[in-house]
Amino acid sequence: MDCIFCKIANKEIPSDIVFENEKVIAFRDINPVAPVHILVIPKAHVESVQALEGEDYNLLPDIFKAIKEIAVKEGIDKSGYRVISNSGKDGGQEVFHLHFHILGGENIGKLRCK
Ligand code: DGP
């Protein structure tokens, strides 16, 4: 499967990894829109929120635990941050491997969805 985030998860292409465990990996977005802009993904390929089914749902607790841990590591747990997952064309999804953007490090405002 030709998926850029699978390649990042498999270390076939380099990225600035900030967190990794058995199921989840997180790395800095290549085009950051905030001082902290990190993408959190399951290592297993799931296309999007809308594509979640069956066992895929078991990935979500691990993803959200990772998000909290990363927020602490990045020093934005107290100042706050936004978590976004774009799903499908109208959601603005460009990479079709489920991912959660963490945006923080400044006041994100209401409209910046990515
Ligand atoms: P979305 O529009 O939600 O699908 O966001 C995809 C994000 O992925 C976008 O903000 C840019 C980022 N991105 C795309 N390709 C790469 C890459 O090769 N490396 C990294 N670190 N980020 C990437």
mmCIF file with all atom_site columns, C-alpha atoms in Angstrom, residues 9-101:
data_model
loop_
_atom_site.group_PDB
_atom_site.id
_atom_site.type_symbol
_atom_site.label_atom_id
_atom_site.label_alt_id
_atom_site.label_comp_id
_atom_site.label_asym_id
_atom_site.label_entity_id
_atom_site.label_seq_id
_atom_site.pdbx_PDB_ins_code
_atom_site.Cartn_x
_atom_site.Cartn_y
_atom_site.Cartn_z
_atom_site.occupancy
_atom_site.B_iso_or_equiv
_atom_site.pdbx_formal_charge
_atom_site.auth_seq_id
_atom_site.auth_comp_id
_atom_site.auth_asym_id
_atom_site.auth_atom_id
_atom_site.pdbx_PDB_model_num
ATOM 1  C CA . ALA A 1 9   ? 5.489   4.492  10.894 1.00 0.00 ? 9   ALA A CA 1
ATOM 2  C CA . ASN A 1 10  ? 7.794   1.876  9.317  1.00 0.00 ? 10  ASN A CA 1
ATOM 3  C CA . LYS A 1 11  ? 10.730  4.369  9.320  1.00 0.00 ? 11  LYS A CA 1
ATOM 4  C CA . GLU A 1 12  ? 10.997  4.029  5.544  1.00 0.00 ? 12  GLU A CA 1
ATOM 5  C CA . ILE A 1 13  ? 10.907  7.804  5.336  1.00 0.00 ? 13  ILE A CA 1
ATOM 6  C CA . PRO A 1 14  ? 12.320  10.079 8.026  1.00 0.00 ? 14  PRO A CA 1
ATOM 7  C CA . SER A 1 15  ? 10.274  12.242 10.366 1.00 0.00 ? 15  SER A CA 1
ATOM 8  C CA . ASP A 1 16  ? 10.757  14.079 13.640 1.00 0.00 ? 16  ASP A CA 1
ATOM 9  C CA . ILE A 1 17  ? 9.281   11.453 15.962 1.00 0.00 ? 17  ILE A CA 1
ATOM 10 C CA . VAL A 1 18  ? 8.192   12.726 19.387 1.00 0.00 ? 18  VAL A CA 1
ATOM 11 C CA . PHE A 1 19  ? 6.423   9.621  20.732 1.00 0.00 ? 19  PHE A CA 1
ATOM 12 C CA . GLU A 1 20  ? 6.256   5.932  19.930 1.00 0.00 ? 20  GLU A CA 1
ATOM 13 C CA . ASN A 1 21  ? 4.872   2.775  21.490 1.00 0.00 ? 21  ASN A CA 1
ATOM 14 C CA . GLU A 1 22  ? 3.636   -0.556 20.146 1.00 0.00 ? 22  GLU A CA 1
ATOM 15 C CA . LYS A 1 23  ? 0.464   0.830  18.560 1.00 0.00 ? 23  LYS A CA 1
ATOM 16 C CA . VAL A 1 24  ? 0.953   4.571  18.125 1.00 0.00 ? 24  VAL A CA 1
ATOM 17 C CA . ILE A 1 25  ? 3.550   6.918  16.671 1.00 0.00 ? 25  ILE A CA 1
ATOM 18 C CA . ALA A 1 26  ? 3.615   10.727 16.657 1.00 0.00 ? 26  ALA A CA 1
ATOM 19 C CA . PHE A 1 27  ? 5.767   13.125 14.677 1.00 0.00 ? 27  PHE A CA 1
ATOM 20 C CA . ARG A 1 28  ? 5.968   16.841 13.874 1.00 0.00 ? 28  ARG A CA 1
ATOM 21 C CA . ASP A 1 29  ? 3.862   18.044 10.936 1.00 0.00 ? 29  ASP A CA 1
ATOM 22 C CA . ILE A 1 30  ? 5.977   18.952 7.920  1.00 0.00 ? 30  ILE A CA 1
ATOM 23 C CA . ASN A 1 31  ? 3.952   22.187 7.458  1.00 0.00 ? 31  ASN A CA 1
ATOM 24 C CA . PRO A 1 32  ? 3.306   23.425 10.992 1.00 0.00 ? 32  PRO A CA 1
ATOM 25 C CA . VAL A 1 33  ? 0.511   25.958 11.502 1.00 0.00 ? 33  VAL A CA 1
ATOM 26 C CA . ALA A 1 34  ? 1.266   26.458 15.207 1.00 0.00 ? 34  ALA A CA 1
ATOM 27 C CA . PRO A 1 35  ? 4.432   26.438 17.348 1.00 0.00 ? 35  PRO A CA 1
ATOM 28 C CA . VAL A 1 36  ? 3.497   22.886 18.392 1.00 0.00 ? 36  VAL A CA 1
ATOM 29 C CA . HIS A 1 37  ? 1.959   20.886 15.534 1.00 0.00 ? 37  HIS A CA 1
ATOM 30 C CA . ILE A 1 38  ? 2.173   17.146 15.965 1.00 0.00 ? 38  ILE A CA 1
ATOM 31 C CA . LEU A 1 39  ? 0.418   14.301 14.151 1.00 0.00 ? 39  LEU A CA 1
ATOM 32 C CA . VAL A 1 40  ? -0.585  11.247 16.172 1.00 0.00 ? 40  VAL A CA 1
ATOM 33 C CA . ILE A 1 41  ? -1.340  8.102  14.166 1.00 0.00 ? 41  ILE A CA 1
ATOM 34 C CA . PRO A 1 42  ? -2.040  4.428  14.736 1.00 0.00 ? 42  PRO A CA 1
ATOM 35 C CA . LYS A 1 43  ? 0.730   2.268  13.271 1.00 0.00 ? 43  LYS A CA 1
ATOM 36 C CA . ALA A 1 44  ? -1.978  0.087  11.729 1.00 0.00 ? 44  ALA A CA 1
ATOM 37 C CA . HIS A 1 45  ? -3.494  1.517  8.581  1.00 0.00 ? 45  HIS A CA 1
ATOM 38 C CA . VAL A 1 46  ? -7.008  2.895  9.052  1.00 0.00 ? 46  VAL A CA 1
ATOM 39 C CA . GLU A 1 47  ? -8.120  5.419  6.454  1.00 0.00 ? 47  GLU A CA 1
ATOM 40 C CA . SER A 1 48  ? -10.036 7.941  8.559  1.00 0.00 ? 48  SER A CA 1
ATOM 41 C CA . VAL A 1 49  ? -12.470 8.397  11.443 1.00 0.00 ? 49  VAL A CA 1
ATOM 42 C CA . GLN A 1 50  ? -15.259 7.417  9.069  1.00 0.00 ? 50  GLN A CA 1
ATOM 43 C CA . ALA A 1 51  ? -13.442 4.197  8.137  1.00 0.00 ? 51  ALA A CA 1
ATOM 44 C CA . LEU A 1 52  ? -13.125 2.996  11.768 1.00 0.00 ? 52  LEU A CA 1
ATOM 45 C CA . GLU A 1 53  ? -14.726 -0.403 12.321 1.00 0.00 ? 53  GLU A CA 1
ATOM 46 C CA . GLY A 1 54  ? -14.511 -3.413 14.626 1.00 0.00 ? 54  GLY A CA 1
ATOM 47 C CA . GLU A 1 55  ? -11.138 -3.783 16.347 1.00 0.00 ? 55  GLU A CA 1
ATOM 48 C CA . ASP A 1 56  ? -10.001 -0.384 15.028 1.00 0.00 ? 56  ASP A CA 1
ATOM 49 C CA . TYR A 1 57  ? -11.920 1.295  17.857 1.00 0.00 ? 57  TYR A CA 1
ATOM 50 C CA . ASN A 1 58  ? -9.509  -0.279 20.347 1.00 0.00 ? 58  ASN A CA 1
ATOM 51 C CA . LEU A 1 59  ? -6.807  2.048  18.985 1.00 0.00 ? 59  LEU A CA 1
ATOM 52 C CA . LEU A 1 60  ? -8.558  5.164  20.232 1.00 0.00 ? 60  LEU A CA 1
ATOM 53 C CA . PRO A 1 61  ? -7.715  4.908  23.960 1.00 0.00 ? 61  PRO A CA 1
ATOM 54 C CA . ASP A 1 62  ? -4.044  4.445  23.064 1.00 0.00 ? 62  ASP A CA 1
ATOM 55 C CA . ILE A 1 63  ? -4.151  7.435  20.747 1.00 0.00 ? 63  ILE A CA 1
ATOM 56 C CA . PHE A 1 64  ? -5.723  9.682  23.383 1.00 0.00 ? 64  PHE A CA 1
ATOM 57 C CA . LYS A 1 65  ? -3.319  8.475  26.085 1.00 0.00 ? 65  LYS A CA 1
ATOM 58 C CA . ALA A 1 66  ? -0.477  9.359  23.702 1.00 0.00 ? 66  ALA A CA 1
ATOM 59 C CA . ILE A 1 67  ? -1.983  12.791 23.060 1.00 0.00 ? 67  ILE A CA 1
ATOM 60 C CA . LYS A 1 68  ? -2.045  13.583 26.786 1.00 0.00 ? 68  LYS A CA 1
ATOM 61 C CA . GLU A 1 69  ? 1.508   12.340 27.277 1.00 0.00 ? 69  GLU A CA 1
ATOM 62 C CA . ILE A 1 70  ? 2.778   14.368 24.315 1.00 0.00 ? 70  ILE A CA 1
ATOM 63 C CA . ALA A 1 71  ? 1.019   17.500 25.622 1.00 0.00 ? 71  ALA A CA 1
ATOM 64 C CA . VAL A 1 72  ? 2.900   17.143 28.912 1.00 0.00 ? 72  VAL A CA 1
ATOM 65 C CA . LYS A 1 73  ? 6.221   16.500 27.117 1.00 0.00 ? 73  LYS A CA 1
ATOM 66 C CA . GLU A 1 74  ? 5.702   19.542 24.881 1.00 0.00 ? 74  GLU A CA 1
ATOM 67 C CA . GLY A 1 75  ? 4.728   21.731 27.856 1.00 0.00 ? 75  GLY A CA 1
ATOM 68 C CA . ILE A 1 76  ? 1.251   22.579 26.532 1.00 0.00 ? 76  ILE A CA 1
ATOM 69 C CA . ASP A 1 77  ? -0.852  20.483 28.913 1.00 0.00 ? 77  ASP A CA 1
ATOM 70 C CA . LYS A 1 78  ? -1.633  23.481 31.116 1.00 0.00 ? 78  LYS A CA 1
ATOM 71 C CA . SER A 1 79  ? -1.815  26.208 28.457 1.00 0.00 ? 79  SER A CA 1
ATOM 72 C CA . GLY A 1 80  ? -4.095  24.048 26.294 1.00 0.00 ? 80  GLY A CA 1
ATOM 73 C CA . TYR A 1 81  ? -4.224  22.769 22.762 1.00 0.00 ? 81  TYR A CA 1
ATOM 74 C CA . ARG A 1 82  ? -6.594  21.624 20.015 1.00 0.00 ? 82  ARG A CA 1
ATOM 75 C CA . VAL A 1 83  ? -7.010  18.076 18.691 1.00 0.00 ? 83  VAL A CA 1
ATOM 76 C CA . ILE A 1 84  ? -8.374  17.736 15.156 1.00 0.00 ? 84  ILE A CA 1
ATOM 77 C CA . SER A 1 85  ? -9.025  14.831 12.842 1.00 0.00 ? 85  SER A CA 1
ATOM 78 C CA . ASN A 1 86  ? -10.060 15.740 9.316  1.00 0.00 ? 86  ASN A CA 1
ATOM 79 C CA . SER A 1 87  ? -12.202 13.027 7.713  1.00 0.00 ? 87  SER A CA 1
ATOM 80 C CA . GLY A 1 88  ? -12.821 12.861 3.976  1.00 0.00 ? 88  GLY A CA 1
ATOM 81 C CA . LYS A 1 89  ? -12.710 15.432 1.215  1.00 0.00 ? 89  LYS A CA 1
ATOM 82 C CA . ASP A 1 90  ? -15.012 18.034 2.718  1.00 0.00 ? 90  ASP A CA 1
ATOM 83 C CA . GLY A 1 91  ? -13.232 17.594 6.058  1.00 0.00 ? 91  GLY A CA 1
ATOM 84 C CA . GLY A 1 92  ? -10.007 18.685 4.360  1.00 0.00 ? 92  GLY A CA 1
ATOM 85 C CA . GLN A 1 93  ? -8.265  15.330 4.725  1.00 0.00 ? 93  GLN A CA 1
ATOM 86 C CA . GLU A 1 94  ? -5.178  15.124 2.524  1.00 0.00 ? 94  GLU A CA 1
ATOM 87 C CA . VAL A 1 95  ? -3.477  12.015 3.871  1.00 0.00 ? 95  VAL A CA 1
ATOM 88 C CA . PHE A 1 96  ? -5.781  8.998  4.050  1.00 0.00 ? 96  PHE A CA 1
ATOM 89 C CA . HIS A 1 97  ? -4.271  7.363  7.132  1.00 0.00 ? 97  HIS A CA 1
ATOM 90 C CA . LEU A 1 98  ? -6.131  8.229  10.355 1.00 0.00 ? 98  LEU A CA 1
ATOM 91 C CA . HIS A 1 99  ? -4.348  11.028 12.196 1.00 0.00 ? 99  HIS A CA 1
ATOM 92 C CA . PHE A 1 100 ? -4.984  13.513 14.949 1.00 0.00 ? 100 PHE A CA 1
ATOM 93 C CA . HIS A 1 101 ? -3.407  16.964 14.774 1.00 0.00 ? 101 HIS A CA 1
#
